[in-house]
Each structure stands twice: as C-alpha cells, then as structure tokens.
Short mmCIF file of C-alpha atoms in Angstrom, two decimals:
data_model
loop_
_atom_site.label_atom_id
_atom_site.label_comp_id
_atom_site.label_asym_id
_atom_site.label_seq_id
_atom_site.Cartn_x
_atom_site.Cartn_y
_atom_site.Cartn_z
CA MET A 1 9.36 -10.60 16.74
CA SER A 2 11.12 -12.51 14.37
CA GLU A 3 13.00 -12.14 11.24
CA PRO A 4 10.70 -14.07 8.52
CA ALA A 5 11.56 -18.07 7.55
CA PRO A 6 12.44 -17.49 4.03
CA PHE A 7 9.98 -17.40 1.47
CA ASP A 8 8.30 -20.53 -0.42
CA PRO A 9 7.14 -19.91 -4.03
CA ALA A 10 6.10 -23.10 -3.88
CA ARG A 11 3.46 -23.06 -1.30
CA HIS A 12 3.19 -19.41 -0.15
CA ALA A 13 0.96 -16.64 -1.92
CA LEU A 14 3.23 -13.05 -1.82
CA PHE A 15 1.61 -9.65 -1.51
CA LEU A 16 3.78 -6.50 -0.62
CA ASP A 17 2.83 -2.86 0.44
CA PHE A 18 5.13 -0.66 -1.99
CA ASP A 19 6.34 2.52 0.06
CA GLY A 20 7.92 1.57 3.30
CA THR A 21 8.53 -1.69 2.56
CA LEU A 22 9.37 -2.38 -1.76
CA ALA A 23 10.70 1.11 -2.16
CA PRO A 24 11.72 3.84 0.68
CA LEU A 25 9.86 7.03 1.82
CA VAL A 26 10.88 10.06 0.24
CA ALA A 27 9.63 14.14 0.50
CA ASP A 28 8.32 13.56 -3.41
CA PRO A 29 5.74 10.59 -3.70
CA GLY A 30 6.30 10.85 -7.90
CA ALA A 31 10.39 10.52 -7.08
CA VAL A 32 10.34 7.22 -5.91
CA PRO A 33 13.54 5.28 -7.13
CA VAL A 34 12.92 1.73 -7.69
CA THR A 35 15.64 -0.25 -8.80
CA PRO A 36 16.22 -2.32 -12.00
CA ALA A 37 17.62 -5.42 -9.89
CA LEU A 38 14.12 -5.06 -7.44
CA VAL A 39 11.91 -5.39 -10.47
CA SER A 40 13.54 -7.63 -12.73
CA ARG A 41 13.61 -9.78 -9.10
CA LEU A 42 9.84 -9.61 -8.76
CA GLY A 43 9.44 -10.38 -12.21
CA ALA A 44 10.87 -13.83 -11.51
CA ILE A 45 9.38 -14.18 -7.92
CA ALA A 46 6.09 -13.69 -10.19
CA ARG A 47 7.18 -16.88 -12.24
CA GLU A 48 8.09 -19.04 -9.77
CA THR A 49 4.72 -18.26 -7.81
CA ASN A 50 2.90 -18.87 -11.19
CA GLY A 51 1.30 -15.30 -10.65
CA ALA A 52 0.81 -15.41 -6.72
CA LEU A 53 2.25 -11.88 -6.11
CA ALA A 54 0.08 -9.15 -5.70
CA ILE A 55 1.32 -5.25 -4.87
CA VAL A 56 -0.83 -4.18 -2.22
CA SER A 57 -1.06 0.07 -1.88
CA GLY A 58 -2.31 2.81 -1.19
CA ARG A 59 -1.24 4.30 -4.78
CA ARG A 60 -3.38 4.40 -7.55
CA ILE A 61 -2.85 0.79 -10.37
CA ALA A 62 -1.45 2.85 -12.76
CA ASP A 63 1.65 4.45 -10.30
CA LEU A 64 2.86 1.18 -9.68
CA ASP A 65 3.00 0.40 -12.95
CA ARG A 66 4.81 3.35 -14.04
CA PHE A 67 6.99 2.83 -11.11
CA LEU A 68 7.65 -0.69 -11.66
CA ALA A 69 7.58 -1.17 -15.77
CA PRO A 70 7.96 -3.98 -17.33
CA LEU A 71 6.45 -5.90 -14.59
CA ASP A 72 3.24 -6.82 -15.15
CA PHE A 73 1.42 -8.03 -11.93
CA ALA A 74 -1.94 -8.26 -9.73
CA ALA A 75 -2.63 -5.29 -7.61
CA ALA A 76 -4.38 -3.24 -5.35
CA GLY A 77 -4.68 -0.28 -5.35
CA VAL A 78 -6.18 2.98 -3.12
CA HIS A 79 -6.13 0.17 -0.72
CA GLY A 80 -8.41 -1.90 -2.82
CA LEU A 81 -10.24 0.60 -3.88
CA GLU A 82 -8.64 -0.42 -7.36
CA ARG A 83 -8.32 -4.12 -7.96
CA ARG A 84 -6.59 -6.17 -11.29
CA ALA A 85 -7.30 -9.96 -10.24
CA ARG A 86 -4.64 -10.95 -12.80
CA PRO A 87 -1.43 -9.98 -14.80
CA GLY A 88 -3.23 -8.15 -17.57
CA GLY A 89 -6.17 -8.21 -16.49
CA ARG A 90 -8.61 -5.22 -16.51
CA VAL A 91 -8.35 -2.39 -13.19
CA GLU A 92 -11.56 -2.61 -11.48
CA SER A 93 -13.31 0.36 -9.20
CA ILE A 94 -15.86 0.33 -6.35
CA ALA A 95 -15.71 3.85 -6.10
CA SER A 96 -16.42 7.32 -8.44
CA PRO A 97 -14.74 9.79 -8.00
CA GLU A 98 -17.80 12.16 -7.72
CA ASP A 99 -18.58 10.74 -4.89
CA LEU A 100 -15.58 12.75 -2.89
CA ASP A 101 -16.89 15.94 -4.56
CA ASP A 102 -17.47 18.30 -1.71
CA VAL A 103 -15.19 16.92 0.08
CA ARG A 104 -12.26 17.33 -2.32
CA MET A 105 -13.31 21.40 -2.48
CA ARG A 106 -13.04 22.06 0.86
CA LEU A 107 -9.59 20.39 1.28
CA ARG A 108 -8.35 21.91 -1.38
CA ASP A 109 -9.58 24.39 0.63
CA GLY A 110 -7.89 24.28 3.65
CA VAL A 111 -4.89 23.18 1.38
CA ALA A 112 -5.01 27.08 0.16
CA ALA A 113 -4.70 28.28 3.12
CA GLU A 114 -1.11 26.32 3.96
CA PRO A 115 0.36 25.84 1.16
CA ARG A 116 3.07 23.37 3.74
CA LEU A 117 0.18 20.91 2.85
CA ALA A 118 -0.11 18.94 -0.04
CA LEU A 119 -3.28 17.53 -1.68
CA GLU A 120 -3.17 14.43 -3.37
CA ASP A 121 -6.60 13.74 -5.93
CA LYS A 122 -6.22 10.09 -6.20
CA GLY A 123 -9.84 10.15 -7.58
CA THR A 124 -11.21 7.24 -5.47
CA ALA A 125 -9.91 8.37 -2.31
CA LEU A 126 -7.92 12.23 -0.97
CA VAL A 127 -4.64 12.31 0.76
CA LEU A 128 -3.04 14.75 3.15
CA HIS A 129 0.50 15.27 2.82
CA TYR A 130 2.59 16.73 5.40
CA ARG A 131 5.84 14.78 5.08
CA THR A 132 8.03 17.85 4.10
CA ALA A 133 6.50 19.97 7.16
CA PRO A 134 6.01 17.79 10.29
CA ASP A 135 4.83 20.09 12.49
CA LEU A 136 1.52 20.57 10.63
CA ALA A 137 0.52 16.26 11.82
CA GLU A 138 -2.27 17.97 13.75
CA ALA A 139 -3.87 20.50 11.08
CA ALA A 140 -3.82 18.10 8.53
CA ALA A 141 -5.78 15.49 11.23
CA ARG A 142 -7.95 19.05 11.45
CA LEU A 143 -8.10 19.60 8.41
CA MET A 144 -9.24 16.43 7.58
CA ALA A 145 -11.90 16.03 10.48
CA GLU A 146 -13.69 19.29 9.03
CA ALA A 147 -13.60 17.98 5.37
CA VAL A 148 -15.36 15.03 6.10
CA THR A 149 -18.12 17.19 8.77
CA ASP A 150 -21.67 15.33 8.13
CA ARG A 151 -21.01 12.59 5.70
CA GLU A 152 -21.89 9.41 6.30
CA GLY A 153 -19.88 6.28 4.26
CA LEU A 154 -16.11 7.26 4.00
CA SER A 155 -13.30 5.91 5.72
CA VAL A 156 -10.49 8.74 7.14
CA LEU A 157 -6.67 7.01 7.69
CA HIS A 158 -3.73 8.25 9.27
CA GLY A 159 -0.79 6.28 7.85
CA ASP A 160 2.79 7.69 7.76
CA MET A 161 2.76 11.64 7.67
CA ILE A 162 -0.59 11.79 5.69
CA VAL A 163 -3.90 11.51 6.51
CA GLU A 164 -6.39 10.25 3.60
CA VAL A 165 -10.33 9.56 2.88
CA HIS A 166 -12.44 7.41 0.79
CA PRO A 167 -15.26 5.94 1.02
CA ALA A 168 -15.83 3.07 3.39
CA GLY A 169 -15.71 -0.62 3.23
CA MET A 170 -12.44 -1.87 1.58
CA ASP A 171 -9.07 -1.85 3.38
CA LYS A 172 -5.72 -3.88 2.67
CA GLY A 173 -7.18 -6.23 5.03
CA VAL A 174 -10.04 -7.19 2.49
CA ALA A 175 -8.16 -6.65 -0.32
CA VAL A 176 -5.94 -9.66 0.26
CA ALA A 177 -8.83 -11.86 1.54
CA ALA A 178 -10.22 -11.00 -2.03
CA PHE A 179 -7.27 -12.26 -3.97
CA MET A 180 -6.61 -15.40 -1.41
CA ALA A 181 -10.34 -16.82 -3.05
CA GLU A 182 -9.19 -16.91 -6.49
CA ALA A 183 -6.55 -18.99 -8.79
CA PRO A 184 -3.62 -17.93 -8.91
CA PHE A 185 -3.59 -17.21 -4.49
CA ALA A 186 -6.63 -19.96 -3.42
CA GLY A 187 -4.82 -23.02 -1.72
CA ARG A 188 -1.86 -21.16 -0.81
CA VAL A 189 -0.26 -19.96 2.36
CA PRO A 190 -0.37 -15.92 2.55
CA VAL A 191 2.80 -13.70 3.17
CA TYR A 192 2.22 -10.02 3.72
CA LEU A 193 5.09 -7.20 4.07
CA GLY A 194 4.27 -3.67 5.14
CA ASP A 195 5.57 -0.61 7.29
CA ASP A 196 2.49 1.47 7.68
CA ARG A 197 -0.42 1.88 10.57
CA THR A 198 -3.05 0.79 6.74
CA ASP A 199 -1.10 -2.36 6.70
CA GLU A 200 -2.44 -4.03 9.53
CA PHE A 201 -5.52 -4.78 8.27
CA ALA A 202 -3.99 -6.49 6.21
CA LEU A 203 -1.24 -8.10 8.53
CA GLY A 204 -4.53 -9.25 10.44
CA VAL A 205 -6.11 -10.52 8.45
CA VAL A 206 -3.06 -12.91 6.79
CA GLU A 207 -2.19 -13.73 10.99
CA GLU A 208 -5.95 -15.01 11.41
CA ARG A 209 -5.37 -17.21 8.64
CA GLY A 210 -1.88 -18.57 9.52
CA GLY A 211 0.12 -17.25 6.98
CA LEU A 212 3.29 -14.87 7.59
CA ALA A 213 2.41 -11.20 9.02
CA VAL A 214 5.93 -9.19 8.76
CA LYS A 215 6.29 -5.98 9.74
CA VAL A 216 8.60 -3.47 7.96
CA GLY A 217 9.85 -0.92 10.25
CA ARG A 218 9.60 -0.27 13.72
CA HIS A 219 6.16 0.77 15.14
CA PRO A 220 3.85 -1.79 17.02
CA SER A 221 2.66 -4.01 14.65
CA VAL A 222 0.15 -7.93 15.16
CA ALA A 223 2.54 -8.82 12.49
CA ARG A 224 5.12 -11.67 14.18
CA HIS A 225 7.80 -11.07 12.47
CA ARG A 226 9.72 -7.93 11.00
CA LEU A 227 12.47 -6.71 9.14
CA ALA A 228 14.46 -3.43 10.21
CA ASP A 229 13.62 -1.68 7.01
CA VAL A 230 13.72 -1.47 2.95
CA SER A 231 16.70 -3.03 2.55
CA ALA A 232 15.86 -5.70 4.53
CA VAL A 233 13.02 -6.92 2.73
CA HIS A 234 15.67 -6.69 -0.57
CA ARG A 235 17.48 -8.98 0.88
CA TRP A 236 14.17 -11.06 2.37
CA LEU A 237 13.58 -11.25 -0.46
CA GLY A 238 16.80 -12.14 -2.84
CA VAL A 239 16.30 -8.64 -4.75
CA ALA A 240 20.79 -8.50 -3.38
CA GLU A 241 21.23 -11.90 -5.52
CA ALA A 242 19.48 -10.76 -8.91
CA SER A 243 21.89 -7.45 -8.81
CA ARG A 244 24.79 -9.39 -9.03
#
C-alpha cells in the first residue's frame, strides 16, 4: 500500500471515520481528546468542498456533535442507522431502540456477571467494550452470540475491542453510497479514511467507485492506500498547518 495523494477539495468528497482515524482510541469512549486545530481544519475543508464532508462513525451523531462542536457537518452515525444528509439537517433514524429490547436485557445480565465488560447502549445498537480487558475477547463474542440466539434481522460486528449488534441491512458502505447519490457529494470522487473492520464496507464501496480508499493503521484491508495512525491522518488533512 502507498500513502494517498493529496486531498483535492475541488473534486473530492471526503468521508472520515472518527475513533482511530480523527481521534485516538482511548479506554474511556467519553474522554476522547479532540483539538481545536482539528475542528478548525475540518470546518475549512467543509467550506472548501461546498459541504462535501461527512463523518461516518459507529457513534451516535449526538456524540459526534459534542466532540466536534461547533462544527456543522453531514454525518452517518451508528454505522448508518442514523443519518444527517447535510449540515444543519434533521437526524433521521431507520431503526427503533425497541427492536433490541430482548437482546438488551440479556447483555445487561451478562455484563452484571462480568463487570470488566462494558455495555454501551446507543438505542439502535448495543456495544460490548473490552478495551480495558482484552483477555475477554472470546467472552464478549460468546455473550453477544448467546444474546442474539433465535433473533433474525440483526447484524453482529466485531471491531477494535468491541462487539456490536444492530438491525441488519445497514453498514458504513451503504451510508457512503447514500451520500454519493445526493448533493453536494454527487458527481465528486469519494475519499474514505477508516481504521476499523467496520470501515471495510465503506472502503470497498469507494474502491469500486474508483475513489481514494485509505486504511489507517496496520490491519489488512481492501484499500490501496494507507496512513500509519491518527497523527498521519492529521498531517494529510493539513491539521498541523492549521494549528500554526
């Protein structure tokens, strides 16, 4: 893999994962450090691209708004189960929290029995975190498998120190394709940066469309380009220049 060519705001549409791409992975998901320089640079990119910038994340859009305030941006949250088509637009959801009520109860019981696991309830998705206890990877996978037993129409994703379940039929690739069908993204060349297994759906879609797919980190990927880490992403975006 090679490093990607420079971003061209005149012809590219930019899609960015959040955790592990824009911000470092930390033990406490609520304590992610985001610098003013990063927010400022993303705001400049949004202006330079006439709004063709979207954050595509497993997080809820409300959480992204909190971390990136006062930036106004298009977003896909919870792997596309939430979507804001344009800055300032309404957040739309294609699933209901009630769809996961039975799974939620089973996971809560399992986490109570193993307190080193953490359950994050996103409403339309449930996430088991074991970042502070990596030895529980198999236990987390087993607990999730048991929780979704006899349930149809659900998708289980294994990410970086997490196992997540949400209603099937949506992933980051579907979310990117939906953005590319509408202004201001339509007619531009898609660019996607992501580090996690869940980003592979979007990286594949971008490769198929002849865009610029960029894997962040060392894991195998369908992407043809790579950046080493969050710091390399910031340099590629021009964050360092923006902070001077």
